[in-house]
Amino acid sequence: MKLKLAIQKQGKLAAGSVEMLRKCGIAFSEGNGKLRVEAENFPLEIFFLRDDDIPEYVADTVADIGIVGENILAEQPAEVEIIERLNFGRCRLSLAVPRNSDIVTISDLNGKRIATTYPLILKKFLQSQNVRAEIHTISGSAEIAPSIGLADAICDLVSSGSTLFSNGLREAFTILESEAVLITRPSLPKAAAEILDKLRFRIRSVLAAAGNKYILLNAPTEKVAAISRLLPGMRSPTVVPLAEPGWVSIHSVIGANDFWAVIDDLKAAGAEGILVLAIDQMIA
Ligand code: PRT
Ligand code: ZN
C-alpha cells in the first residue's frame, strides 16, 4: 500500500514541493521527464502533473493527496479539503491597471474590460462589489492585454510585482491571498490515512522548524537569569559550563523573526559569541 501524492511537474510550485518532501526525509529520483516515481524510503508514490489537474485527480481517487496553490481551488472548486498550509508559493490574485489609468476605486471598473485566467474568482469578486465589467477569459500572459488594447485592466497572480512593473502596470486591488496547500479528499481508505498521518507529522516538524532558529551564546554565570528571560525556548534554555570558570554557554530556540528584536537586549545583558543556526526538524 502506498499513498499517492500529486505535485506540479514544472512551474512555480515544483521546486518548493520537491524541497518539502526532501526536508521530510523522503528520497526519490527526479527528472528524465518522469511522470511517476516511487519514494525509496517511505510508502509514497509521486505523480508529476499540471497544477490545474491536481484537485480533480485527488477528488477522483487517482491521487490521495496533492500540493496546489489555494488560488487553483478557488477557481476550480473540487471535492477536496485543505489539510496543511505549506508556507511557500505565496502570491496574491490582484487587479492591475496601466500605470497612468484613471481607474482608482473599485467602482471605476464599471463598464471596463478585464482580462484574466481566473474568471470565476473575478466574477464573484465583481458581484460582491456591485461592479459590472466585461470579463475576457484568456489562457495566459494577461499582463500584455492592456498594451495590445484587449483590456483596460487585468486580474492575475502577483508575487514580487516585477512582471506588472515591467509591463507598465500597477497593482490596484488584491482579491485573494494564496500559498501552497496540501489537499486530500474526505474518507481516504484507512491504510492511506495512516501513511498520511505519518507524512503530516513530518511536514509539521519541518514547518515548525522553518519558523525557528537555534541560538547559542556565551555569558558570565551571573547573567544566566537575565538572558534566560529573553530566551524562553521550548521549555527553558540549556545552560552548559564552559572550560573557563565563571562562564557558561546558553542554548535555546527562538522565533526566526524574533531574533533581531532581542539581539540588542542579549548583548546588553552580557551575551557574547552569539551563533544563530537553522533547524531542520522540530518536534514539540
Ligand atoms: O503548467 P502548469 O499548469 O502546471 O503551470 P501554470 O503555468 O498554470 O502555473 P505556475 O507554475 O505559473 O503557477 C503555479 C502556482 O504557483 C500558482 O497557481 C500559484 O499558486 C503559485 N504562484 C506563486 C504563482 C506565482 N507565485 C507567480 N508569481 N503563480 C504564478 N505567478 C506568475 C504570475 O501569473 C505572473 O505571470 O508570475 C508572474 C508574476 O510574478 P512577479 O514575481 O513578477 O510578481
Ligand atoms: Zn496551470
Tab-separated table of C-alpha atoms and ligand atoms in Angstrom:
chain	number	residue	atom	x	y	z
A	1	MET	CA	0.000	0.000	0.000
A	2	LYS	CA	1.366	3.401	-0.977
A	3	LEU	CA	-0.016	6.888	-0.511
A	4	LYS	CA	-0.364	8.640	-3.873
A	5	LEU	CA	0.757	12.274	-3.968
A	6	ALA	CA	0.325	14.645	-6.925
A	7	ILE	CA	2.670	17.613	-7.274
A	8	GLN	CA	3.288	20.129	-10.048
A	9	LYS	CA	5.649	18.820	-12.715
A	10	GLN	CA	7.045	22.162	-13.781
A	11	GLY	CA	6.360	25.699	-12.656
A	12	LYS	CA	6.277	27.913	-9.615
A	13	LEU	CA	5.346	25.184	-7.117
A	14	ALA	CA	7.513	22.371	-8.497
A	15	ALA	CA	10.755	23.144	-6.666
A	16	GLY	CA	9.037	24.012	-3.373
A	17	SER	CA	7.046	20.765	-3.411
A	18	VAL	CA	10.153	18.651	-4.007
A	19	GLU	CA	12.044	20.570	-1.319
A	20	MET	CA	9.267	19.976	1.201
A	21	LEU	CA	9.415	16.211	0.563
A	22	ARG	CA	13.204	16.160	0.826
A	23	LYS	CA	13.072	18.033	4.146
A	24	CYS	CA	10.622	15.371	5.300
A	25	GLY	CA	13.422	12.873	4.667
A	26	ILE	CA	11.737	11.321	1.638
A	27	ALA	CA	14.192	10.184	-1.042
A	28	PHE	CA	13.211	9.724	-4.689
A	29	SER	CA	14.758	10.178	-8.107
A	30	GLU	CA	13.570	13.072	-10.209
A	31	GLY	CA	13.863	14.197	-13.768
A	32	ASN	CA	14.053	12.434	-17.160
A	33	GLY	CA	10.534	13.679	-17.778
A	34	LYS	CA	9.187	11.007	-15.428
A	35	LEU	CA	5.516	11.328	-14.588
A	36	ARG	CA	5.563	8.915	-11.668
A	37	VAL	CA	8.165	7.772	-9.147
A	38	GLU	CA	8.123	5.688	-6.004
A	39	ALA	CA	9.859	7.049	-2.933
A	40	GLU	CA	12.775	4.898	-1.817
A	41	ASN	CA	12.269	5.093	1.934
A	42	PHE	CA	8.599	5.970	2.539
A	43	PRO	CA	5.371	4.363	1.240
A	44	LEU	CA	4.712	7.175	-1.211
A	45	GLU	CA	4.125	7.267	-4.954
A	46	ILE	CA	4.610	10.707	-6.519
A	47	PHE	CA	2.834	11.867	-9.664
A	48	PHE	CA	4.120	14.919	-11.554
A	49	LEU	CA	1.182	16.748	-13.133
A	50	ARG	CA	-0.075	20.140	-14.304
A	51	ASP	CA	-1.233	22.083	-11.286
A	52	ASP	CA	-4.726	22.680	-12.703
A	53	ASP	CA	-5.383	18.930	-12.886
A	54	ILE	CA	-4.341	18.107	-9.319
A	55	PRO	CA	-7.596	18.890	-7.415
A	56	GLU	CA	-9.650	16.813	-9.833
A	57	TYR	CA	-7.230	13.876	-9.677
A	58	VAL	CA	-7.416	13.925	-5.883
A	59	ALA	CA	-11.218	14.137	-5.938
A	60	ASP	CA	-11.369	11.266	-8.480
A	61	THR	CA	-9.071	8.992	-6.355
A	62	VAL	CA	-6.276	8.952	-8.976
A	63	ALA	CA	-4.162	10.551	-6.220
A	64	ASP	CA	-4.855	10.592	-2.459
A	65	ILE	CA	-3.246	13.938	-1.717
A	66	GLY	CA	-1.830	16.851	-3.688
A	67	ILE	CA	0.042	20.123	-3.396
A	68	VAL	CA	-1.554	23.115	-5.149
A	69	GLY	CA	-1.980	26.857	-4.791
A	70	GLU	CA	-5.134	27.929	-2.957
A	71	ASN	CA	-5.938	30.092	-5.983
A	72	ILE	CA	-6.491	26.947	-8.069
A	73	LEU	CA	-9.022	25.625	-5.533
A	74	ALA	CA	-10.900	28.923	-5.524
A	75	GLU	CA	-11.101	28.941	-9.321
A	76	GLN	CA	-11.925	25.262	-9.805
A	77	PRO	CA	-13.923	24.059	-6.821
A	78	ALA	CA	-13.423	20.302	-6.337
A	79	GLU	CA	-14.446	17.820	-3.643
A	80	VAL	CA	-11.196	18.201	-1.723
A	81	GLU	CA	-10.157	19.669	1.598
A	82	ILE	CA	-7.111	21.652	2.690
A	83	ILE	CA	-5.235	19.830	5.471
A	84	GLU	CA	-1.965	21.782	5.754
A	85	ARG	CA	-0.805	25.218	4.679
A	86	LEU	CA	2.741	24.791	3.437
A	87	ASN	CA	4.308	28.238	3.758
A	88	PHE	CA	5.666	28.517	0.204
A	89	GLY	CA	4.314	29.601	-3.182
A	90	ARG	CA	2.912	32.768	-1.668
A	91	CYS	CA	1.224	35.113	-4.097
A	92	ARG	CA	-1.920	37.174	-4.443
A	93	LEU	CA	-4.553	37.472	-7.121
A	94	SER	CA	-4.837	41.151	-7.903
A	95	LEU	CA	-6.459	43.578	-10.279
A	96	ALA	CA	-3.883	45.681	-12.085
A	97	VAL	CA	-4.272	48.638	-14.413
A	98	PRO	CA	-1.925	50.650	-16.658
A	99	ARG	CA	0.215	52.933	-14.519
A	100	ASN	CA	-1.461	56.080	-15.863
A	101	SER	CA	-5.003	54.634	-15.817
A	102	ASP	CA	-7.813	56.713	-14.329
A	103	ILE	CA	-9.128	53.576	-12.559
A	104	VAL	CA	-8.622	54.368	-8.877
A	105	THR	CA	-11.559	52.965	-6.933
A	106	ILE	CA	-13.225	49.610	-7.492
A	107	SER	CA	-16.354	51.279	-8.891
A	108	ASP	CA	-14.200	52.811	-11.650
A	109	LEU	CA	-14.117	49.281	-13.113
A	110	ASN	CA	-17.790	49.604	-14.138
A	111	GLY	CA	-18.089	49.132	-17.889
A	112	LYS	CA	-14.401	48.234	-18.264
A	113	ARG	CA	-12.857	45.140	-19.887
A	114	ILE	CA	-10.779	42.908	-17.611
A	115	ALA	CA	-8.566	40.116	-18.974
A	116	THR	CA	-7.905	37.141	-16.707
A	117	THR	CA	-7.197	33.438	-16.425
A	118	TYR	CA	-9.297	33.474	-13.216
A	119	PRO	CA	-12.824	34.272	-14.489
A	120	LEU	CA	-14.738	32.594	-11.666
A	121	ILE	CA	-12.943	34.315	-8.789
A	122	LEU	CA	-13.109	37.622	-10.670
A	123	LYS	CA	-16.813	37.273	-11.390
A	124	LYS	CA	-17.589	36.573	-7.722
A	125	PHE	CA	-15.427	39.478	-6.604
A	126	LEU	CA	-17.058	41.940	-9.017
A	127	GLN	CA	-20.510	40.761	-7.937
A	128	SER	CA	-19.620	41.245	-4.286
A	129	GLN	CA	-18.540	44.812	-5.109
A	130	ASN	CA	-21.603	45.521	-7.289
A	131	VAL	CA	-19.383	46.202	-10.281
A	132	ARG	CA	-20.467	45.361	-13.818
A	133	ALA	CA	-17.456	44.808	-16.033
A	134	GLU	CA	-16.707	42.674	-19.073
A	135	ILE	CA	-14.576	39.647	-18.240
A	136	HIS	CA	-12.266	38.383	-21.021
A	137	THR	CA	-11.083	34.894	-20.224
A	138	ILE	CA	-7.640	34.200	-21.659
A	139	SER	CA	-5.302	31.270	-21.211
A	140	GLY	CA	-2.145	33.114	-20.148
A	141	SER	CA	0.061	36.237	-20.330
A	142	ALA	CA	-2.666	38.535	-19.012
A	143	GLU	CA	-0.046	41.233	-18.379
A	144	ILE	CA	0.169	42.131	-22.075
A	145	ALA	CA	-3.612	42.508	-22.573
A	146	PRO	CA	-3.787	46.265	-21.792
A	147	SER	CA	-0.875	47.191	-24.070
A	148	ILE	CA	-2.376	45.359	-27.072
A	149	GLY	CA	-5.747	47.007	-26.482
A	150	LEU	CA	-7.537	43.854	-25.338
A	151	ALA	CA	-8.442	45.113	-21.866
A	152	ASP	CA	-8.487	48.105	-19.516
A	153	ALA	CA	-7.364	46.038	-16.538
A	154	ILE	CA	-6.118	42.550	-15.742
A	155	CYS	CA	-6.675	40.138	-12.903
A	156	ASP	CA	-3.583	37.985	-12.384
A	157	LEU	CA	-1.268	36.450	-9.810
A	158	VAL	CA	1.427	38.697	-8.414
A	159	SER	CA	4.338	37.820	-6.172
A	160	SER	CA	7.259	40.262	-6.423
A	161	GLY	CA	5.335	42.691	-8.641
A	162	SER	CA	8.144	42.863	-11.210
A	163	THR	CA	6.026	41.416	-14.049
A	164	LEU	CA	3.440	44.143	-13.538
A	165	PHE	CA	6.134	46.791	-13.306
A	166	SER	CA	7.917	45.771	-16.467
A	167	ASN	CA	4.615	45.800	-18.350
A	168	GLY	CA	3.744	49.327	-17.247
A	169	LEU	CA	1.019	48.163	-14.851
A	170	ARG	CA	0.265	48.985	-11.240
A	171	GLU	CA	-1.469	46.745	-8.706
A	172	ALA	CA	-4.812	48.332	-7.849
A	173	PHE	CA	-6.764	45.857	-5.655
A	174	THR	CA	-5.981	42.489	-4.070
A	175	ILE	CA	-8.742	39.888	-4.404
A	176	LEU	CA	-7.186	36.820	-2.795
A	177	GLU	CA	-4.017	35.786	-0.938
A	178	SER	CA	-2.639	32.348	-1.703
A	179	GLU	CA	0.026	29.861	-0.667
A	180	ALA	CA	0.735	26.219	-1.453
A	181	VAL	CA	-1.533	23.838	0.458
A	182	LEU	CA	-1.774	20.090	0.977
A	183	ILE	CA	-5.154	18.723	-0.103
A	184	THR	CA	-6.894	15.400	0.267
A	185	ARG	CA	-10.417	14.096	-0.143
A	186	PRO	CA	-12.771	13.169	2.667
A	187	SER	CA	-12.805	9.464	3.576
A	188	LEU	CA	-9.423	8.158	2.483
A	189	PRO	CA	-9.019	4.387	2.902
A	190	LYS	CA	-7.673	3.566	6.380
A	191	ALA	CA	-4.254	2.370	5.196
A	192	ALA	CA	-3.738	5.553	3.157
A	193	ALA	CA	-4.920	7.708	6.061
A	194	GLU	CA	-2.323	6.086	8.356
A	195	ILE	CA	0.507	6.887	5.954
A	196	LEU	CA	-0.872	10.409	5.572
A	197	ASP	CA	-0.735	10.895	9.361
A	198	LYS	CA	2.969	9.993	9.328
A	199	LEU	CA	3.627	12.380	6.457
A	200	ARG	CA	1.712	15.216	8.152
A	201	PHE	CA	3.719	14.704	11.327
A	202	ARG	CA	6.920	15.188	9.313
A	203	ILE	CA	5.528	18.179	7.428
A	204	ARG	CA	4.553	19.872	10.676
A	205	SER	CA	8.029	19.283	12.114
A	206	VAL	CA	9.547	20.882	9.016
A	207	LEU	CA	7.146	23.847	9.155
A	208	ALA	CA	7.731	24.383	12.877
A	209	ALA	CA	11.495	24.273	12.329
A	210	ALA	CA	11.303	26.802	9.498
A	211	GLY	CA	9.789	29.351	11.865
A	212	ASN	CA	12.553	28.928	14.438
A	213	LYS	CA	16.299	29.246	14.890
A	214	TYR	CA	18.707	27.574	17.275
A	215	ILE	CA	20.703	30.119	19.233
A	216	LEU	CA	23.911	29.586	21.227
A	217	LEU	CA	25.782	32.219	23.152
A	218	ASN	CA	28.349	32.605	25.896
A	219	ALA	CA	27.789	34.598	29.077
A	220	PRO	CA	29.138	35.041	32.596
A	221	THR	CA	27.309	32.758	35.049
A	222	GLU	CA	25.715	35.651	36.925
A	223	LYS	CA	23.953	36.782	33.727
A	224	VAL	CA	22.092	33.500	33.146
A	225	ALA	CA	18.836	34.608	34.769
A	226	ALA	CA	18.615	37.865	32.805
A	227	ILE	CA	19.470	36.171	29.497
A	228	SER	CA	17.074	33.260	30.114
A	229	ARG	CA	14.205	35.712	30.445
A	230	LEU	CA	14.949	36.875	26.895
A	231	LEU	CA	15.147	33.279	25.578
A	232	PRO	CA	12.300	31.156	26.934
A	233	GLY	CA	12.962	28.370	24.381
A	234	MET	CA	10.892	25.193	24.034
A	235	ARG	CA	10.904	24.668	27.817
A	236	SER	CA	13.777	26.676	29.240
A	237	PRO	CA	17.276	27.293	27.891
A	238	THR	CA	20.040	24.714	28.211
A	239	VAL	CA	22.951	26.059	30.267
A	240	VAL	CA	26.323	24.284	29.983
A	241	PRO	CA	29.559	25.278	31.735
A	242	LEU	CA	32.486	26.490	29.615
A	243	ALA	CA	36.034	25.347	30.366
A	244	GLU	CA	36.711	28.857	31.663
A	245	PRO	CA	35.405	29.172	35.251
A	246	GLY	CA	32.529	31.610	35.742
A	247	TRP	CA	31.326	31.275	32.114
A	248	VAL	CA	28.520	29.227	30.541
A	249	SER	CA	27.104	28.530	27.107
A	250	ILE	CA	23.337	29.102	26.781
A	251	HIS	CA	21.370	27.241	24.073
A	252	SER	CA	17.785	27.902	23.105
A	253	VAL	CA	15.229	28.056	20.306
A	254	ILE	CA	13.913	31.404	19.140
A	255	GLY	CA	11.334	32.550	16.578
A	256	ALA	CA	13.113	33.246	13.286
A	257	ASN	CA	11.668	36.742	13.221
A	258	ASP	CA	12.082	37.380	16.957
A	259	PHE	CA	15.844	37.093	16.929
A	260	TRP	CA	16.500	40.589	15.589
A	261	ALA	CA	14.163	42.066	18.191
A	262	VAL	CA	16.151	40.646	21.153
A	263	ILE	CA	19.708	40.788	19.835
A	264	ASP	CA	20.429	44.214	21.364
A	265	ASP	CA	18.902	43.169	24.694
A	266	LEU	CA	21.003	39.973	24.699
A	267	LYS	CA	24.196	41.904	24.142
A	268	ALA	CA	23.220	44.447	26.780
A	269	ALA	CA	22.565	41.563	29.194
A	270	GLY	CA	26.126	40.302	28.669
A	271	ALA	CA	25.835	37.741	25.832
A	272	GLU	CA	28.925	37.155	23.671
A	273	GLY	CA	29.842	34.917	20.747
A	274	ILE	CA	26.243	34.587	19.599
A	275	LEU	CA	25.553	31.894	16.955
A	276	VAL	CA	22.181	31.503	15.221
A	277	LEU	CA	21.637	28.240	13.315
A	278	ALA	CA	18.902	26.806	11.099
A	279	ILE	CA	16.827	23.911	12.462
A	280	ASP	CA	15.885	21.050	10.105
A	281	GLN	CA	13.082	19.461	12.112
A	282	MET	CA	11.364	20.419	15.340
A	283	ILE	CA	9.216	18.026	17.349
A	284	ALA	CA	7.404	19.640	20.221
B	1	PRT	O1	1.995	24.024	-16.287
B	1	PRT	P1	1.106	24.261	-15.124
B	1	PRT	O2	-0.333	24.396	-15.490
B	1	PRT	O3	1.366	23.256	-14.039
B	1	PRT	O4	1.618	25.656	-14.500
B	1	PRT	P2	0.986	27.128	-14.564
B	1	PRT	O5	1.732	27.905	-15.584
B	1	PRT	O6	-0.502	27.082	-14.619
B	1	PRT	O7	1.296	27.635	-13.106
B	1	PRT	P3	2.573	28.402	-12.493
B	1	PRT	O8	3.722	27.472	-12.421
B	1	PRT	O9	2.754	29.730	-13.117
B	1	PRT	O10	1.982	28.642	-11.021
B	1	PRT	C1	1.642	27.571	-10.178
B	1	PRT	C2	1.161	28.143	-8.852
B	1	PRT	O11	2.233	28.851	-8.226
B	1	PRT	C3	0.055	29.181	-8.955
B	1	PRT	O12	-1.225	28.566	-9.070
B	1	PRT	C4	0.216	29.941	-7.649
B	1	PRT	O13	-0.470	29.275	-6.597
B	1	PRT	C5	1.720	29.851	-7.363
B	1	PRT	N1	2.441	31.106	-7.621
B	1	PRT	C6	3.212	31.770	-6.717
B	1	PRT	C7	2.498	31.797	-8.768
B	1	PRT	C8	3.306	32.905	-8.550
B	1	PRT	N2	3.746	32.855	-7.272
B	1	PRT	C9	3.553	33.821	-9.635
B	1	PRT	N3	4.268	34.807	-9.447
B	1	PRT	N4	1.940	31.570	-9.966
B	1	PRT	C10	2.189	32.406	-10.985
B	1	PRT	N5	2.973	33.513	-10.874
B	1	PRT	C11	3.179	34.295	-12.136
B	1	PRT	C12	2.043	35.297	-12.405
B	1	PRT	O14	0.991	34.679	-13.111
B	1	PRT	C13	2.753	36.349	-13.251
B	1	PRT	O15	2.876	35.944	-14.587
B	1	PRT	O16	4.357	35.047	-12.085
B	1	PRT	C14	4.154	36.328	-12.636
B	1	PRT	C15	4.188	37.397	-11.570
B	1	PRT	O17	5.297	37.221	-10.732
B	1	PRT	P4	6.046	38.508	-10.130
B	1	PRT	O18	7.051	37.957	-9.187
B	1	PRT	O19	6.701	39.192	-11.323
B	1	PRT	O20	5.019	39.377	-9.473
B	2	ZN	ZN	-1.639	25.598	-14.559
